[in-house]
PDB file of C-alpha atoms in Angstrom:
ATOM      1  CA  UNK A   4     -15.457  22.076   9.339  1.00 80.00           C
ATOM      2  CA  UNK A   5     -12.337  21.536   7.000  1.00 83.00           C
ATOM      3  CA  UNK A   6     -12.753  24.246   4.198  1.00 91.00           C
ATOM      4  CA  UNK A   7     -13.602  23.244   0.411  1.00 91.00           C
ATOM      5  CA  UNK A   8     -10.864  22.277  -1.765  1.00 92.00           C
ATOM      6  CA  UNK A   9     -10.292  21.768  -5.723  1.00 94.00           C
ATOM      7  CA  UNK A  10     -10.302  17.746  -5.658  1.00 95.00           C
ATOM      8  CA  UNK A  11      -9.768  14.969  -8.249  1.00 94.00           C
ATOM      9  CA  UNK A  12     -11.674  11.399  -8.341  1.00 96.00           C
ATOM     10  CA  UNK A  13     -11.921   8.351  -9.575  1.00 96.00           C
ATOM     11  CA  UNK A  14     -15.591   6.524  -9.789  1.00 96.00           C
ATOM     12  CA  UNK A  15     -15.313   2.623 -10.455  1.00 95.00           C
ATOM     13  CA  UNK A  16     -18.055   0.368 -11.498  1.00 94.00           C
ATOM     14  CA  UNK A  17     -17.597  -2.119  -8.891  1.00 95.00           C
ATOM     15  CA  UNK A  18     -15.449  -2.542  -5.550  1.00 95.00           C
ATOM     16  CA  UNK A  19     -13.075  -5.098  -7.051  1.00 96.00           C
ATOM     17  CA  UNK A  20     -11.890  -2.276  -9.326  1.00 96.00           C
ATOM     18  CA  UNK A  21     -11.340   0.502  -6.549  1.00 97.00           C
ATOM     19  CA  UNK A  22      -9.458  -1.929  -4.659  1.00 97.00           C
ATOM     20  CA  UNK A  23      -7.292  -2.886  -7.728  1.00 97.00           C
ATOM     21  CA  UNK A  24      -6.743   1.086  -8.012  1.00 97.00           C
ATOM     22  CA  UNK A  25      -5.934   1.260  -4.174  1.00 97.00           C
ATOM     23  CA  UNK A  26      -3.321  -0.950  -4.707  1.00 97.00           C
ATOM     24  CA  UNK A  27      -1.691   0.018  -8.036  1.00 97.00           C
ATOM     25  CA  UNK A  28      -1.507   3.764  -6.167  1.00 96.00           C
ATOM     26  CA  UNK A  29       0.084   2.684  -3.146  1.00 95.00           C
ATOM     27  CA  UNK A  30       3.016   0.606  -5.290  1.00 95.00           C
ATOM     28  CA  UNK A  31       3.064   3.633  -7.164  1.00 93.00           C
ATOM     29  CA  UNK A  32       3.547   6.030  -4.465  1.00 92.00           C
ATOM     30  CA  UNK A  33       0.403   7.909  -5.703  1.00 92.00           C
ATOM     31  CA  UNK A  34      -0.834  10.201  -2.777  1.00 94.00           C
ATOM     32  CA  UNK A  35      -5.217   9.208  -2.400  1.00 96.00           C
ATOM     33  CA  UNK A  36      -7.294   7.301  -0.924  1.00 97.00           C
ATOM     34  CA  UNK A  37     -11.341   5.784  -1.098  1.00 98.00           C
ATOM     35  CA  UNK A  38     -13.984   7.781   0.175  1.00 96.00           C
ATOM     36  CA  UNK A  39     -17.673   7.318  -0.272  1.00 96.00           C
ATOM     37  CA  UNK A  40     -19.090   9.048  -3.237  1.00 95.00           C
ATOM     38  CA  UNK A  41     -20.054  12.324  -2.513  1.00 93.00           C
ATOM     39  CA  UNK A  42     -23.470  13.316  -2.649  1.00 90.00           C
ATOM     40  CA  UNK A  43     -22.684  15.085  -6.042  1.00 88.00           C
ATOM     41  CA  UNK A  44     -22.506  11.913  -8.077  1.00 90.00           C
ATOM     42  CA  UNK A  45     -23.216   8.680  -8.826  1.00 82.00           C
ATOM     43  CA  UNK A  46     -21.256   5.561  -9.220  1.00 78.00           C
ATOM     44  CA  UNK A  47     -21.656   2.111  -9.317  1.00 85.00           C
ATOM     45  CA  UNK A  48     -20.253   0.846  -5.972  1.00 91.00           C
ATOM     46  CA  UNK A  49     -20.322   3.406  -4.279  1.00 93.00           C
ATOM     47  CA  UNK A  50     -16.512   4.319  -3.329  1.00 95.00           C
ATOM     48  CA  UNK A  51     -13.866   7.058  -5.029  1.00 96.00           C
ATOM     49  CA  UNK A  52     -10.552   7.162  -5.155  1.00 97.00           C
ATOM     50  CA  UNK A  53      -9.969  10.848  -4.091  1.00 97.00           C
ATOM     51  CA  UNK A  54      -6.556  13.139  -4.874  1.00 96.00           C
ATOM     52  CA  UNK A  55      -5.031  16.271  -4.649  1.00 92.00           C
ATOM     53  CA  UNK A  56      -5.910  17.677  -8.219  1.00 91.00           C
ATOM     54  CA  UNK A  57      -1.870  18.506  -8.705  1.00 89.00           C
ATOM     55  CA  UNK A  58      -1.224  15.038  -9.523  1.00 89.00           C
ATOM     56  CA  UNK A  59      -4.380  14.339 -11.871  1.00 88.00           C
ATOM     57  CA  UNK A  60      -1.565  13.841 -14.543  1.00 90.00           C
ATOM     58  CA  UNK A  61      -0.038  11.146 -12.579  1.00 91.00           C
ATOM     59  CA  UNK A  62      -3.035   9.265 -11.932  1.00 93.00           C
ATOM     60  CA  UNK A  63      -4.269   9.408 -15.629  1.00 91.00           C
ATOM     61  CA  UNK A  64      -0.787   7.516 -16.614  1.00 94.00           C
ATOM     62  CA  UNK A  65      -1.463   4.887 -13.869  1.00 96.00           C
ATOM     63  CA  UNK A  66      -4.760   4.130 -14.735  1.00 95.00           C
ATOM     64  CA  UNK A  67      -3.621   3.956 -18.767  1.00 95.00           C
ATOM     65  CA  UNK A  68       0.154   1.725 -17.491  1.00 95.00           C
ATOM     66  CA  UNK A  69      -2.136  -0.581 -15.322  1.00 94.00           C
ATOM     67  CA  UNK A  70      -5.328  -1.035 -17.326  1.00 95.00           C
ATOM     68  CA  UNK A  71      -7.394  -0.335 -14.426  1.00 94.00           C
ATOM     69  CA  UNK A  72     -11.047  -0.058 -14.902  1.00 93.00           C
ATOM     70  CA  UNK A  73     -13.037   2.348 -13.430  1.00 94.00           C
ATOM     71  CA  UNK A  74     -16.619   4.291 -13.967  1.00 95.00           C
ATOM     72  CA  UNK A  75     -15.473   8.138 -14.753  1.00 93.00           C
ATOM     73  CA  UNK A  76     -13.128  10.804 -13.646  1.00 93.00           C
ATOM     74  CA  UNK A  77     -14.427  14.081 -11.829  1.00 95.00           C
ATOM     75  CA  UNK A  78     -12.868  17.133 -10.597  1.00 95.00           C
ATOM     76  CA  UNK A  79     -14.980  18.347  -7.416  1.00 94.00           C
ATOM     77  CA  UNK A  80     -15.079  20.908  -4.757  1.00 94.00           C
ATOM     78  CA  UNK A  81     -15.330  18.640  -1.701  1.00 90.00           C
TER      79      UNK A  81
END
């Protein structure tokens, strides 16, 4: 088993809008990608957009440059 690490995510209300985020981090060259929510929380459609927690910064500015929706923002041990 992969030890525990200090993690950030991104919750979105519906799968449209974790796809939209998927690709506005990949043009980006924003390190991530979806996972199922963990069993910690709750969200809407089910996926997160998970990140190391060093670049929580960069994916606040993307989310504000792009307008991208999403549900809430977490930081989790996972």
């Amino acid at each position: 088993m992969r030890p525990k690490e200090l993690c950030f995510l991104v919750a979105f209300h519906t799968t449209t809008e974790a796809l939209a985020l998927e690709e506005a981090a990949r043009s980006a060259d924003v390190p991530g990608r979806l996972i199922p929510i963990p069993t910690q929380i709750t969200a809407g459609c089910g996926l997160a957009w998970r990140m190391p927690i060093g670049q929580k910064e960069k994916m606040k500015s993307l989310l504000t440059k792009c307008d991208l929706k999403y549900e809430n923002i977490y930081e989790l041990m996972i």
